[in-house]
Amino acid sequence: MDKFYGIDTEKQERIINAALKEFARSGYEKASTNEIVREADISKGSLFHYFNSKKELYLFLLDYAATVIEKIYEEVDWNETDLFERMKQLGVVKFKVYKQHPHAFDFLNAASKETSSEVKADIEKMSNEAISAGMEKSLANIDLTKFRKDMDLEKMMNIISLTILGLAEQQRKKVTAFEEVALEDLDVFDDYFSLLKKCFYREEEQ
């Protein structure tokens, strides 16, 4: 990977974006390295000088997409301690990052449906780690005193987490290209957040 990082940034971005688009469009098995080098305007020899194999390139893109996801958490105001306000803020920041890196999220969307045994285990490992780390970060520094005392806090948090993950997955399945995502698509979460607040917040905090 040192060889790849040794080339100029503009060329790196061309290769990354060309590869993200081709894997997102065609899937792992059918993705064409000829198409990647054509769009990136490099030789095939150059591509395999930087990456030893198609699989190595794909795994590099998984790591790259993970760093893009990290950008979401870098922009969050962690001083916001209300869970649902935090979730709204995360949604807006995610929308901004989606727009900045649509090809990375199109790639991740396609990866979630990937069936190739050559990379499926790597995708599942990355996905599980990202979900676990994401939920942990999202729930950091939350004011738990707002929650009802007559219900089990862990169970309430699990229900909320599962609801949010389910909604996010539902919305993701509707997306064909992240360039098409609109801020209004986040409105669907508001009604659910209101219901969850009524269920799990103390009455004076609703």
XYZ file of N, CA, C and O in Angstrom, residues 7 15 24 29 53 63 74 76 123 125 147 149 151 166 202 204:
64
model
N 1.976 8.051 -4.582
C 1.607 8.847 -5.764
C 0.819 10.080 -5.329
O 0.371 10.184 -4.195
N -8.231 6.931 -8.907
C -8.243 5.469 -8.824
C -9.312 5.005 -7.835
O -10.086 4.084 -8.123
N -19.366 -0.833 -7.096
C -20.757 -0.539 -6.728
C -21.698 -0.907 -7.862
O -22.795 -1.437 -7.641
N -17.513 -9.895 -8.237
C -17.149 -10.875 -9.259
C -17.094 -10.267 -10.658
O -16.177 -10.542 -11.439
N -3.745 -7.541 -6.146
C -4.857 -8.321 -6.685
C -6.143 -7.509 -6.609
O -6.213 -6.480 -5.936
N -11.617 -0.452 3.788
C -10.937 0.365 4.806
C -11.127 1.847 4.527
O -11.339 2.649 5.445
N -16.484 12.810 13.572
C -15.595 13.950 13.807
C -16.358 15.268 13.830
O -15.894 16.251 14.398
N -19.624 15.689 14.880
C -20.752 15.706 15.819
C -20.426 16.563 17.038
O -19.297 16.576 17.526
N -16.428 -8.358 4.518
C -17.485 -7.345 4.555
C -18.269 -7.444 5.862
O -18.534 -6.437 6.523
N -17.339 -8.700 8.727
C -16.492 -8.288 9.852
C -16.446 -6.775 9.955
O -16.644 -6.190 11.020
N -34.669 9.314 31.118
C -35.429 8.084 30.883
C -36.269 7.694 32.101
O -35.924 8.011 33.236
N -37.899 5.708 35.106
C -37.257 4.901 36.142
C -37.963 3.560 36.362
O -37.428 2.682 37.035
N -38.775 1.404 34.076
C -38.472 0.433 33.034
C -36.972 0.179 33.011
O -36.177 1.027 33.409
N -32.948 -0.354 12.292
C -33.949 -0.860 11.359
C -34.425 0.207 10.388
O -34.559 -0.045 9.187
N -39.233 10.331 30.777
C -40.117 10.780 31.836
C -41.016 11.866 31.274
O -40.625 12.624 30.384
N -42.041 14.777 32.066
C -41.585 16.168 32.045
C -40.470 16.415 31.021
O -40.137 17.552 30.721
